mmCIF file of C-alpha atoms in Angstrom:
data_model
loop_
_atom_site.group_PDB
_atom_site.id
_atom_site.type_symbol
_atom_site.label_atom_id
_atom_site.label_comp_id
_atom_site.label_asym_id
_atom_site.label_seq_id
_atom_site.Cartn_x
_atom_site.Cartn_y
_atom_site.Cartn_z
ATOM 1 C CA MET A 630 0.000 0.000 0.000
ATOM 2 C CA ASP A 631 1.198 3.508 -0.824
ATOM 3 C CA ARG A 632 2.496 5.298 2.280
ATOM 4 C CA GLN A 633 0.349 8.394 1.623
ATOM 5 C CA VAL A 634 -2.767 6.243 1.334
ATOM 6 C CA LEU A 635 -1.917 4.463 4.589
ATOM 7 C CA THR A 636 -1.294 7.764 6.376
ATOM 8 C CA LYS A 637 -4.638 9.146 5.236
ATOM 9 C CA LEU A 638 -6.438 5.918 6.150
ATOM 10 C CA ASN A 639 -5.050 5.998 9.680
ATOM 11 C CA ARG A 640 -5.934 9.689 10.048
ATOM 12 C CA LEU A 641 -9.538 9.027 8.996
ATOM 13 C CA ARG A 642 -9.845 6.096 11.374
ATOM 14 C CA ARG A 643 -8.543 8.175 14.290
ATOM 15 C CA ALA A 644 -11.148 10.822 13.418
ATOM 16 C CA ARG A 645 -13.920 8.168 13.544
ATOM 17 C CA GLN A 646 -14.666 8.430 9.840
ATOM 18 C CA ALA A 647 -16.029 5.390 8.003
ATOM 19 C CA VAL A 648 -13.762 4.605 5.066
ATOM 20 C CA ILE A 649 -13.296 1.896 2.444
ATOM 21 C CA LEU A 650 -9.941 0.988 0.967
ATOM 22 C CA ALA A 651 -10.787 -0.194 -2.563
ATOM 23 C CA THR A 652 -8.031 -2.264 -4.172
ATOM 24 C CA GLU A 653 -7.997 -3.478 -7.781
ATOM 25 C CA LEU A 654 -7.042 -7.149 -7.535
ATOM 26 C CA SER A 655 -5.431 -7.004 -10.967
ATOM 27 C CA GLY A 656 -2.709 -4.835 -9.483
ATOM 28 C CA GLY A 657 -4.141 -1.344 -9.896
ATOM 29 C CA GLN A 658 -3.996 1.526 -7.472
ATOM 30 C CA ASP A 659 -5.658 1.683 -4.084
ATOM 31 C CA ARG A 660 -8.486 4.179 -3.581
ATOM 32 C CA LEU A 661 -9.910 5.560 -0.357
ATOM 33 C CA ILE A 662 -13.660 6.228 -0.183
ATOM 34 C CA VAL A 663 -15.093 8.091 2.797
ATOM 35 C CA GLU A 664 -18.731 7.536 3.721
ATOM 36 C CA GLY A 665 -20.659 10.351 2.048
ATOM 37 C CA ASP A 666 -18.338 10.723 -0.954
ATOM 38 C CA ALA A 667 -20.176 11.096 -4.269
ATOM 39 C CA ILE A 668 -19.952 7.791 -6.160
ATOM 40 C CA ASP A 669 -21.637 7.167 -9.521
ATOM 41 C CA GLY A 670 -22.701 4.092 -11.451
ATOM 42 C CA PRO A 671 -22.776 0.439 -10.387
ATOM 43 C CA PHE A 672 -19.865 1.026 -8.015
ATOM 44 C CA ALA A 673 -22.130 3.225 -5.851
ATOM 45 C CA ASP A 674 -24.403 0.309 -4.904
ATOM 46 C CA ALA A 675 -21.493 -1.925 -3.913
ATOM 47 C CA VAL A 676 -19.940 0.836 -1.813
ATOM 48 C CA ALA A 677 -23.246 1.691 -0.106
ATOM 49 C CA SER A 678 -23.879 -1.961 0.736
ATOM 50 C CA ALA A 679 -20.378 -2.339 2.170
ATOM 51 C CA PHE A 680 -20.730 0.758 4.348
ATOM 52 C CA ARG A 681 -24.103 -0.374 5.708
ATOM 53 C CA SER A 682 -23.024 -3.941 6.469
ATOM 54 C CA GLY A 683 -19.538 -3.081 7.666
ATOM 55 C CA LYS A 684 -18.289 -6.246 5.969
ATOM 56 C CA SER A 685 -15.309 -6.374 3.612
ATOM 57 C CA SER A 686 -15.865 -8.224 0.331
ATOM 58 C CA ILE A 687 -14.892 -8.599 -3.315
ATOM 59 C CA ALA A 688 -17.015 -6.672 -5.813
ATOM 60 C CA GLU A 689 -17.136 -7.267 -9.562
ATOM 61 C CA ILE A 690 -17.576 -3.873 -11.218
ATOM 62 C CA GLY A 691 -17.367 -3.357 -14.992
ATOM 63 C CA GLY A 692 -15.199 -6.408 -15.503
ATOM 64 C CA GLN A 693 -12.867 -5.457 -12.653
ATOM 65 C CA SER A 694 -12.458 -7.282 -9.362
ATOM 66 C CA LEU A 695 -12.160 -4.921 -6.405
ATOM 67 C CA PHE A 696 -11.544 -5.791 -2.797
ATOM 68 C CA LEU A 697 -13.529 -3.412 -0.579
ATOM 69 C CA ASN A 698 -11.825 -3.313 2.812
ATOM 70 C CA VAL A 699 -14.306 -1.597 5.137
ATOM 71 C CA HIS A 700 -13.190 0.354 8.198
ATOM 72 C CA LEU A 701 -16.133 1.522 10.331
ATOM 73 C CA PRO A 702 -15.704 3.398 13.599
ATOM 74 C CA PRO A 703 -16.890 1.226 16.487
ATOM 75 C CA PRO A 704 -20.556 2.226 16.820
ATOM 76 C CA GLN A 705 -21.382 3.559 20.250
ATOM 77 C CA ILE A 706 -24.502 4.120 22.306
ATOM 78 C CA VAL A 707 -24.622 7.031 24.719
ATOM 79 C CA VAL A 708 -27.405 6.634 27.270
ATOM 80 C CA ILE A 709 -28.621 9.655 29.196
ATOM 81 C CA GLY A 710 -30.071 8.271 32.404
ATOM 82 C CA ALA A 711 -28.881 5.528 34.761
ATOM 83 C CA VAL A 712 -32.301 3.880 35.016
ATOM 84 C CA HIS A 713 -33.499 0.261 34.997
ATOM 85 C CA ILE A 714 -33.749 0.250 31.188
ATOM 86 C CA SER A 715 -30.122 1.375 30.991
ATOM 87 C CA GLN A 716 -28.970 -1.478 33.231
ATOM 88 C CA VAL A 717 -30.391 -4.052 30.829
ATOM 89 C CA LEU A 718 -29.418 -2.155 27.692
ATOM 90 C CA ALA A 719 -25.774 -1.923 28.805
ATOM 91 C CA GLY A 720 -25.300 -5.699 28.791
ATOM 92 C CA MET A 721 -27.296 -6.274 25.612
ATOM 93 C CA ALA A 722 -25.513 -3.541 23.683
ATOM 94 C CA GLU A 723 -22.116 -4.985 24.560
ATOM 95 C CA LEU A 724 -23.197 -8.413 23.305
ATOM 96 C CA ALA A 725 -24.356 -6.801 20.038
ATOM 97 C CA GLY A 726 -20.951 -5.171 19.501
ATOM 98 C CA PHE A 727 -21.656 -1.609 20.623
ATOM 99 C CA ASP A 728 -19.525 0.479 22.934
ATOM 100 C CA ILE A 729 -21.869 1.978 25.536
ATOM 101 C CA ARG A 730 -21.552 4.946 27.856
ATOM 102 C CA ILE A 731 -24.061 5.998 30.520
ATOM 103 C CA ILE A 732 -24.309 9.594 31.734
ATOM 104 C CA ASP A 733 -26.434 10.799 34.644
ATOM 105 C CA PRO A 734 -25.738 13.624 37.105
ATOM 106 C CA ARG A 735 -27.998 11.990 39.709
ATOM 107 C CA THR A 736 -25.531 10.217 41.942
ATOM 108 C CA ALA A 737 -28.260 8.165 43.607
ATOM 109 C CA PHE A 738 -28.805 6.427 40.250
ATOM 110 C CA ALA A 739 -25.328 6.529 38.701
ATOM 111 C CA THR A 740 -23.591 4.129 41.064
ATOM 112 C CA PRO A 741 -20.990 1.457 40.274
ATOM 113 C CA GLU A 742 -23.077 -1.072 42.199
ATOM 114 C CA ARG A 743 -25.954 -0.688 39.718
ATOM 115 C CA PHE A 744 -23.688 -0.650 36.642
ATOM 116 C CA ASP A 745 -20.862 -3.044 37.383
ATOM 117 C CA GLY A 746 -18.038 -2.577 34.890
ATOM 118 C CA ALA A 747 -19.950 -0.085 32.717
ATOM 119 C CA ASP A 748 -18.556 3.195 31.392
ATOM 120 C CA LEU A 749 -20.589 5.282 33.822
ATOM 121 C CA ILE A 750 -20.220 9.031 34.334
ATOM 122 C CA ALA A 751 -22.044 10.819 37.162
ATOM 123 C CA ASP A 752 -22.033 14.328 35.720
ATOM 124 C CA TRP A 753 -24.145 16.671 33.608
ATOM 125 C CA PRO A 754 -24.261 15.809 29.877
ATOM 126 C CA VAL A 755 -23.424 19.390 28.897
ATOM 127 C CA ASP A 756 -20.056 18.986 30.646
ATOM 128 C CA VAL A 757 -19.357 15.372 29.671
ATOM 129 C CA LEU A 758 -20.037 15.904 25.970
ATOM 130 C CA LYS A 759 -17.516 18.733 25.778
ATOM 131 C CA GLU A 760 -14.774 16.254 26.603
ATOM 132 C CA ARG A 761 -16.234 13.210 24.835
ATOM 133 C CA PRO A 762 -18.399 14.527 22.007
ATOM 134 C CA LEU A 763 -21.074 12.718 20.062
ATOM 135 C CA ASP A 764 -20.574 11.939 16.372
ATOM 136 C CA ALA A 765 -22.284 10.395 13.344
ATOM 137 C CA TYR A 766 -21.557 6.847 14.547
ATOM 138 C CA THR A 767 -23.240 7.389 17.910
ATOM 139 C CA ALA A 768 -26.766 6.461 18.976
ATOM 140 C CA LEU A 769 -28.184 8.799 21.622
ATOM 141 C CA VAL A 770 -30.727 7.300 24.047
ATOM 142 C CA ALA A 771 -32.391 9.747 26.455
ATOM 143 C CA VAL A 772 -34.378 8.055 29.219
ATOM 144 C CA THR A 773 -34.415 10.285 32.315
ATOM 145 C CA HIS A 774 -37.819 11.971 31.719
ATOM 146 C CA ASP A 775 -36.124 15.151 32.982
ATOM 147 C CA PRO A 776 -35.816 17.993 30.418
ATOM 148 C CA LYS A 777 -32.967 19.545 32.421
ATOM 149 C CA ILE A 778 -30.916 16.426 31.731
ATOM 150 C CA ASP A 779 -32.285 15.105 28.410
ATOM 151 C CA ASP A 780 -32.822 18.204 26.264
ATOM 152 C CA PHE A 781 -29.219 19.282 25.778
ATOM 153 C CA PRO A 782 -27.855 15.911 24.602
ATOM 154 C CA ILE A 783 -30.869 15.392 22.307
ATOM 155 C CA ALA A 784 -30.250 18.777 20.673
ATOM 156 C CA GLU A 785 -26.525 18.071 20.431
ATOM 157 C CA ALA A 786 -27.150 14.658 18.850
ATOM 158 C CA LEU A 787 -29.359 16.214 16.171
ATOM 159 C CA LYS A 788 -26.813 18.952 15.446
ATOM 160 C CA VAL A 789 -23.867 16.569 14.965
ATOM 161 C CA GLY A 790 -25.877 14.017 12.964
ATOM 162 C CA CYS A 791 -25.965 10.997 15.295
ATOM 163 C CA PHE A 792 -27.287 8.025 13.311
ATOM 164 C CA TYR A 793 -29.984 7.473 15.939
ATOM 165 C CA VAL A 794 -31.675 9.771 18.450
ATOM 166 C CA GLY A 795 -34.324 8.280 20.735
ATOM 167 C CA ALA A 796 -36.177 9.650 23.739
ATOM 168 C CA LEU A 797 -38.414 8.006 26.319
ATOM 169 C CA GLY A 798 -41.838 9.456 27.005
ATOM 170 C CA SER A 799 -45.437 9.579 25.844
ATOM 171 C CA ARG A 800 -46.589 11.455 22.752
ATOM 172 C CA LYS A 801 -47.745 14.290 24.996
ATOM 173 C CA THR A 802 -44.347 14.430 26.685
ATOM 174 C CA HIS A 803 -42.644 14.422 23.297
ATOM 175 C CA ALA A 804 -44.863 17.228 21.991
ATOM 176 C CA SER A 805 -43.693 19.410 24.880
ATOM 177 C CA ARG A 806 -40.110 18.383 24.180
ATOM 178 C CA VAL A 807 -40.438 19.380 20.535
ATOM 179 C CA GLU A 808 -41.703 22.839 21.487
ATOM 180 C CA ARG A 809 -38.743 23.351 23.834
ATOM 181 C CA LEU A 810 -36.241 22.251 21.196
ATOM 182 C CA LYS A 811 -37.813 24.506 18.576
ATOM 183 C CA ARG A 812 -37.042 27.422 20.845
ATOM 184 C CA GLU A 813 -33.407 26.267 20.762
ATOM 185 C CA GLY A 814 -33.372 26.742 16.990
ATOM 186 C CA LEU A 815 -33.898 23.169 15.809
ATOM 187 C CA THR A 816 -35.944 22.740 12.639
ATOM 188 C CA GLU A 817 -38.929 20.526 11.912
ATOM 189 C CA ALA A 818 -36.631 18.294 9.833
ATOM 190 C CA ASP A 819 -34.217 17.970 12.765
ATOM 191 C CA LEU A 820 -36.973 17.120 15.227
ATOM 192 C CA ALA A 821 -38.548 14.557 12.897
ATOM 193 C CA ARG A 822 -35.400 12.467 13.376
ATOM 194 C CA ILE A 823 -36.179 11.814 17.047
ATOM 195 C CA HIS A 824 -37.546 8.333 17.707
ATOM 196 C CA ALA A 825 -40.248 9.004 20.278
ATOM 197 C CA PRO A 826 -41.768 7.066 21.873
ATOM 198 C CA ILE A 827 -38.441 5.272 21.829
ATOM 199 C CA GLY A 828 -37.991 1.725 20.538
ATOM 200 C CA LEU A 829 -39.729 -0.455 17.984
ATOM 201 C CA PRO A 830 -43.496 -0.749 18.593
ATOM 202 C CA ILE A 831 -43.529 -4.306 19.923
ATOM 203 C CA GLY A 832 -45.750 -3.666 22.929
ATOM 204 C CA ALA A 833 -42.807 -3.632 25.343
ATOM 205 C CA SER A 834 -43.701 -2.934 28.973
ATOM 206 C CA SER A 835 -40.903 -4.119 31.288
ATOM 207 C CA PRO A 836 -37.460 -2.455 31.383
ATOM 208 C CA ALA A 837 -35.942 -5.523 29.687
ATOM 209 C CA GLU A 838 -38.529 -5.509 26.901
ATOM 210 C CA ILE A 839 -38.082 -1.765 26.350
ATOM 211 C CA ALA A 840 -34.313 -2.284 26.152
ATOM 212 C CA VAL A 841 -34.848 -4.956 23.474
ATOM 213 C CA ALA A 842 -37.075 -2.574 21.497
ATOM 214 C CA ILE A 843 -34.512 0.235 21.755
ATOM 215 C CA LEU A 844 -31.553 -1.899 20.718
ATOM 216 C CA ALA A 845 -33.463 -3.346 17.762
ATOM 217 C CA GLU A 846 -34.369 0.153 16.588
ATOM 218 C CA ILE A 847 -30.738 1.274 16.943
ATOM 219 C CA ILE A 848 -29.494 -1.670 14.870
ATOM 220 C CA ALA A 849 -32.101 -0.936 12.178
ATOM 221 C CA ALA A 850 -30.991 2.706 12.088
ATOM 222 C CA LEU A 851 -27.316 1.773 11.858
ATOM 223 C CA ARG A 852 -27.764 -0.733 9.026
ATOM 224 C CA GLY A 853 -30.275 1.412 7.156
ATOM 225 C CA ARG A 854 -28.542 4.772 7.548
ATOM 226 C CA ASP A 855 -28.043 7.179 4.650
ATOM 227 C CA VAL A 856 -24.465 6.485 3.538
ATOM 228 C CA SER A 857 -24.612 8.977 0.665
ATOM 229 C CA SER A 858 -24.553 12.086 2.888
ATOM 230 C CA PRO A 859 -21.313 13.584 4.190
ATOM 231 C CA LYS A 860 -20.837 12.890 7.899
ATOM 232 C CA GLY A 861 -19.839 15.322 10.569
ATOM 233 C CA ASP A 862 -21.150 18.200 12.673
ATOM 234 C CA LYS A 863 -24.202 19.743 10.977
ATOM 235 C CA ARG A 864 -23.723 23.159 12.620
#
């Protein structure tokens, strides 16, 4: 591999950018494709499929054999609220291959005893996300029911283009949330991206069932995301 290509690939991976290294198996040059790059023709479908699946493969394009080596940032779930749902979701998400972080300033909830071994931060999201920001390969799950805690990370997730933004609460609760976020300058298109009530509509009632519904919806969003749009902060 050309040294310049390798240097750029490593830089993109450190920046949590999804990238494909496309190599002509006949001995041609390597090509780097970043998720969101404009690609035309039959090659576009193969690239889109590879980005969505995250799986490397050989593609036959126009009589050429190309190896598409996919490098996706580890997808992460950031949960706002150290509640019962979060306890179940933490273990399930890890099994499904997601990094998970739980943020809650309420120290009565955010205790190591309730979240053994989890990446748990007992602080306000507005402070935590300055040091560890959200990005396009993050799912944001807001489950505190407290606007003082949930609203900021939801707005931030929409601004940076998180692939999934979900919030717990009834339709009435969500309607109030939408009005608050509109006053923060978010558009109708932004707010339409919030999954609320959170989770797939499977009739979930217990914390464990709700966690299943949330994780399933996150996986669907990750694998069905728009890979044709440039990624990064939308501000």
